[in-house]
JSON list of C-alpha atoms in Angstrom, two decimals:
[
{"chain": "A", "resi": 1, "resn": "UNK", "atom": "CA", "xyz": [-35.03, 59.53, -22.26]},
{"chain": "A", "resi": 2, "resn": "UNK", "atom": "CA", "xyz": [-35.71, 55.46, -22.51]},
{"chain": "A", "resi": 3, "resn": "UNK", "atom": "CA", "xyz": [-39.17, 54.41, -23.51]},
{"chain": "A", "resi": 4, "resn": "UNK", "atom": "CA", "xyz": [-40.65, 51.73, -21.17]},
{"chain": "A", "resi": 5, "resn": "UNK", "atom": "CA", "xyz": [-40.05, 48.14, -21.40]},
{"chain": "A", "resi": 6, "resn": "UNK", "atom": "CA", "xyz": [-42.94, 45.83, -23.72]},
{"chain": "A", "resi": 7, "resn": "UNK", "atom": "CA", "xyz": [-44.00, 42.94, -22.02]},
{"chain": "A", "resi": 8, "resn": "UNK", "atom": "CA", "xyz": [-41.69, 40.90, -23.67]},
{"chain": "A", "resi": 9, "resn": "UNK", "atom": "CA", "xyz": [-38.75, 42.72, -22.67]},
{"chain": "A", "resi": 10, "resn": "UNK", "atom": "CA", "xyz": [-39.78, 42.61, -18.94]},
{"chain": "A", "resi": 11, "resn": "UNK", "atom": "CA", "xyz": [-40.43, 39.24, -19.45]},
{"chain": "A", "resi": 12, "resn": "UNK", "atom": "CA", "xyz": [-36.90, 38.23, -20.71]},
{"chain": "A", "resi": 13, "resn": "UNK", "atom": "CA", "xyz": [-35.17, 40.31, -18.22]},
{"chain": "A", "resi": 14, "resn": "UNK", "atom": "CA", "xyz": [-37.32, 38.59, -15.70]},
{"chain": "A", "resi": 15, "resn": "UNK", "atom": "CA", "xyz": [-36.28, 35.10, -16.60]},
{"chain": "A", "resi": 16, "resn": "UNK", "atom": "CA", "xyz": [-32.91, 36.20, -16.92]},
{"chain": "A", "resi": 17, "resn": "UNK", "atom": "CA", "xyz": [-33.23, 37.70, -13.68]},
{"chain": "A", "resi": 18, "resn": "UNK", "atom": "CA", "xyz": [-34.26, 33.99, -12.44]},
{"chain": "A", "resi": 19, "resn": "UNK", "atom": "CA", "xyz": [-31.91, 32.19, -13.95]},
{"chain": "A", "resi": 20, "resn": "UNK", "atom": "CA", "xyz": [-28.96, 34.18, -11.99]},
{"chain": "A", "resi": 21, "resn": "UNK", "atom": "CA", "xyz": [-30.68, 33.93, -9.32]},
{"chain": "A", "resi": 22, "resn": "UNK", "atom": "CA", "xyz": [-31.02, 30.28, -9.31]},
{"chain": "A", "resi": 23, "resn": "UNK", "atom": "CA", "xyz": [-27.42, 29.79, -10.56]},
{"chain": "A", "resi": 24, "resn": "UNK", "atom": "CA", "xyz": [-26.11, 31.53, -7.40]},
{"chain": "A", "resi": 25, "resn": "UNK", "atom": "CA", "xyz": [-28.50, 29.43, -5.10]},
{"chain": "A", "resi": 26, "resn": "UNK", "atom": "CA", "xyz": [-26.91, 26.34, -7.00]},
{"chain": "A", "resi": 27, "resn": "UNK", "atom": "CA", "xyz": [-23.42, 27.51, -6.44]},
{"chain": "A", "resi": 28, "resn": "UNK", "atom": "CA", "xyz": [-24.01, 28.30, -2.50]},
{"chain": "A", "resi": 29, "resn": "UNK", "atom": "CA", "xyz": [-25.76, 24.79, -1.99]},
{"chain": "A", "resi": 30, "resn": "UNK", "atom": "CA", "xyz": [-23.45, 22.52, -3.93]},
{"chain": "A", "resi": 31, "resn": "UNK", "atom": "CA", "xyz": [-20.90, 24.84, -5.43]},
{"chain": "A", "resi": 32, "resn": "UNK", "atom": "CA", "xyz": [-19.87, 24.27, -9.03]},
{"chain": "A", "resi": 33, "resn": "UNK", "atom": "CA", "xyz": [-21.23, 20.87, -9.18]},
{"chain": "A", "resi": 34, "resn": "UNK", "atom": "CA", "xyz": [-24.58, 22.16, -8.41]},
{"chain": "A", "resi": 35, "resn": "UNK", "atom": "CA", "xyz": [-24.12, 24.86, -10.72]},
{"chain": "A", "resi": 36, "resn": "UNK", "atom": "CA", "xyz": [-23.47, 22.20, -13.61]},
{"chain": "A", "resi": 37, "resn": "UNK", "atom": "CA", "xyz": [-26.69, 20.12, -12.16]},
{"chain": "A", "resi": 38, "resn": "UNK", "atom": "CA", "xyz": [-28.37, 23.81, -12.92]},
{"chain": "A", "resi": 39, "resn": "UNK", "atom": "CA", "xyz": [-27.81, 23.58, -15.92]},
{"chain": "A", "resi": 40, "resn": "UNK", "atom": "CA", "xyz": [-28.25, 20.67, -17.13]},
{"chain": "A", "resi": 41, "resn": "UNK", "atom": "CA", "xyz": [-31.73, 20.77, -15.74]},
{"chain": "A", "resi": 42, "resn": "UNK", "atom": "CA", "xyz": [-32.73, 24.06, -17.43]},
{"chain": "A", "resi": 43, "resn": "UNK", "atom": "CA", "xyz": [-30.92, 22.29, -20.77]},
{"chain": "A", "resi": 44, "resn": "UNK", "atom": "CA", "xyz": [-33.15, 19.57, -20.25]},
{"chain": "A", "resi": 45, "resn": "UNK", "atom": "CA", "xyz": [-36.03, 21.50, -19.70]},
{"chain": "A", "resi": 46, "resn": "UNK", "atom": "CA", "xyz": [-35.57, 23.48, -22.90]},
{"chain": "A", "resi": 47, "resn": "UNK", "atom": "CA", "xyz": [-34.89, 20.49, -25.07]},
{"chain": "A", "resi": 48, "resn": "UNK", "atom": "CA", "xyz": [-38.28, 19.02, -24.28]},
{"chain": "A", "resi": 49, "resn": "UNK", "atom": "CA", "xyz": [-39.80, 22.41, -24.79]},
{"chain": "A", "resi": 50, "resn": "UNK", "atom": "CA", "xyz": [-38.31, 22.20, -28.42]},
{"chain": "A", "resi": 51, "resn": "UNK", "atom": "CA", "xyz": [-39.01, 18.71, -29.08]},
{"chain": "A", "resi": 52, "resn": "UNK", "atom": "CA", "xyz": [-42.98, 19.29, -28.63]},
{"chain": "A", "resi": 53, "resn": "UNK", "atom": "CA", "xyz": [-43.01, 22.27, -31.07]},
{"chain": "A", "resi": 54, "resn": "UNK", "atom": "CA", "xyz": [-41.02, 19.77, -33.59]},
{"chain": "A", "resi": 55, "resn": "UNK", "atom": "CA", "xyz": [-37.61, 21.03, -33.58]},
{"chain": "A", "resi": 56, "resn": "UNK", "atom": "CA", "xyz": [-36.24, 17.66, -33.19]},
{"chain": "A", "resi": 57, "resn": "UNK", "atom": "CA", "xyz": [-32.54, 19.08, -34.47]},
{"chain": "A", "resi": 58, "resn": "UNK", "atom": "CA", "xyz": [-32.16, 20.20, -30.97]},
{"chain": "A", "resi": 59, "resn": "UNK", "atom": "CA", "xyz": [-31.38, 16.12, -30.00]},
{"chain": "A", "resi": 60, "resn": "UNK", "atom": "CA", "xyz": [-28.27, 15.77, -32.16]},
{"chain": "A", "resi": 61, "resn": "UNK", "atom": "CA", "xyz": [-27.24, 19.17, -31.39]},
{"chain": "A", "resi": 62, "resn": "UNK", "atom": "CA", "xyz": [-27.15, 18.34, -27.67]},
{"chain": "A", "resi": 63, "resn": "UNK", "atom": "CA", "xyz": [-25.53, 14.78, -28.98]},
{"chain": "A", "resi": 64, "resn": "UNK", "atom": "CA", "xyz": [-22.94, 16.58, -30.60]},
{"chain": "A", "resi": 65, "resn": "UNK", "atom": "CA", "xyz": [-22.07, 19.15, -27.77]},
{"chain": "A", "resi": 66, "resn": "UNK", "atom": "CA", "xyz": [-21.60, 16.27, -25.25]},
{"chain": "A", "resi": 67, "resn": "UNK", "atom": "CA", "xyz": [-19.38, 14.20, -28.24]},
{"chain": "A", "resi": 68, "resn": "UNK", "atom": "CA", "xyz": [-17.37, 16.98, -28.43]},
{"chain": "A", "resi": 69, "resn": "UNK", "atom": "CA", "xyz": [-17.23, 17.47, -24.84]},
{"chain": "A", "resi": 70, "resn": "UNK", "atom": "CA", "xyz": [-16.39, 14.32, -24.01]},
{"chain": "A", "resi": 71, "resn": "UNK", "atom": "CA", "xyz": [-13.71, 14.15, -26.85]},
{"chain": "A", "resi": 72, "resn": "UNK", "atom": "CA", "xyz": [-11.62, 17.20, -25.42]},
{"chain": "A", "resi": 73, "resn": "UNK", "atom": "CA", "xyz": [-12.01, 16.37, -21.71]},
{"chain": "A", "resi": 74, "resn": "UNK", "atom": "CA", "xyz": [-10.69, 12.63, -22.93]},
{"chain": "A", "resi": 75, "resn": "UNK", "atom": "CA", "xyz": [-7.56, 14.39, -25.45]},
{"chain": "A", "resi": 76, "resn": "UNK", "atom": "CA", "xyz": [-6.79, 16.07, -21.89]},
{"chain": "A", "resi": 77, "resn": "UNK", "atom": "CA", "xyz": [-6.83, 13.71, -19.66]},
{"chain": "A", "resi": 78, "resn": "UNK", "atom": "CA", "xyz": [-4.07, 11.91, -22.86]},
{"chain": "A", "resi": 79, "resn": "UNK", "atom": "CA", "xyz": [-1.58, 14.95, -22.39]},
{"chain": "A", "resi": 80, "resn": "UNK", "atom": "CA", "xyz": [-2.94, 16.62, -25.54]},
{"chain": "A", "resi": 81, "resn": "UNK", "atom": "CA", "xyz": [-4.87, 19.82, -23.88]},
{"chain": "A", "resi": 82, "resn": "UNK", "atom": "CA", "xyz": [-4.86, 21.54, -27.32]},
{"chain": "A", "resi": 83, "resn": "UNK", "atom": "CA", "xyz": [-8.80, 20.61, -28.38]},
{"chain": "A", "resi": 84, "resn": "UNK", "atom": "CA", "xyz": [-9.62, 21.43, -24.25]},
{"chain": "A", "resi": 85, "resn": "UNK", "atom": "CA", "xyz": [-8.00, 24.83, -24.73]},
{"chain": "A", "resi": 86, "resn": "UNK", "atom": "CA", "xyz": [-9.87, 25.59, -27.70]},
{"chain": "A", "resi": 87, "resn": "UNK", "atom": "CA", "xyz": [-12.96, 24.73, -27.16]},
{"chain": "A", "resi": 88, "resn": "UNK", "atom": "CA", "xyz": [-12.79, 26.36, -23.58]},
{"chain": "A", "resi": 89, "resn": "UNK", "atom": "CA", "xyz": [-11.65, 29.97, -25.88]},
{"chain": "A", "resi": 90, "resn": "UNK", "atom": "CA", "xyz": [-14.66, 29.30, -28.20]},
{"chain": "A", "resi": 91, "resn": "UNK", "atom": "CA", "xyz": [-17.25, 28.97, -25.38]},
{"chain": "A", "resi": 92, "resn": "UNK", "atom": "CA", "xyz": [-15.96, 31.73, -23.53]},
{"chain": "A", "resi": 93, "resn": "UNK", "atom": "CA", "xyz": [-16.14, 34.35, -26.37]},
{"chain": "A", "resi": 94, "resn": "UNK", "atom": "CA", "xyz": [-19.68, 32.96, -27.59]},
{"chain": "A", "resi": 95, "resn": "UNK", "atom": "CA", "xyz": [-20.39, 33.09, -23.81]},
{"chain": "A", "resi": 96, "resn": "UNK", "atom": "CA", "xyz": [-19.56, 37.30, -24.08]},
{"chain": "A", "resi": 97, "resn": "UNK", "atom": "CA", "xyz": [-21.10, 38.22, -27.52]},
{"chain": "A", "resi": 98, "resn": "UNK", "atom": "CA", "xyz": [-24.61, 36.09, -27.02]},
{"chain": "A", "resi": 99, "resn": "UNK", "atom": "CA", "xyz": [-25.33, 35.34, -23.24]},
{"chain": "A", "resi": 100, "resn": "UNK", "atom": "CA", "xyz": [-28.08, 37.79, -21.68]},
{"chain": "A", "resi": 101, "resn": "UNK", "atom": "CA", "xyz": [-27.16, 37.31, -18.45]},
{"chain": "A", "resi": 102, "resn": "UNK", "atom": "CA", "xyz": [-24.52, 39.47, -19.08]}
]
């Protein structure tokens, strides 16, 4: 037999409830782009959140993720898809092991 959610459970699975839900009302209204635009808005959203309980780290995290980003979409777009590839792999597994939507 399960014991009953806490609050804090039902409250997780509620927000991660939302935020497929809002995902897939992105996707039908402007397909992946608006998907993307999702989520860069809840980024946002969470960065400021952190910033004004002082974990400033989280600006040249988000710095570093776009450098890199930017880096691998640029080695592509040279013929050199290797750093693309990779970081694509790495995402994708972190993406299984930590993301609650799941």
């Amino acid at each position: 037999m399960t014991r009953p959610l806490t609050s804090v459970e039902r409250s997780i699975q509620g927000r991660n409830g939302w935020l497929k839900d809002e995902e897939r009302k992105a996707i039908e209204s402007r397909g992946e782009i608006g998907r993307m635009e999702f989520w860069l808005r809840v980024t946002r959203s969470r960065i400021t959140k952190d910033v004004k309980v002082g974990r400033n780290d989280v600006i040249p995290g988000f710095i570093s993720v776009c450098r890199l980003f930017k880096l691998a979409i640029d080695k592509r777009a040279e013929g050199d898809a290797r750093l693309w590839n990779h970081l694509m792999q790495y995402a994708s597994q972190v993406l299984e092991q930590h993301d609650p939507r799941n």
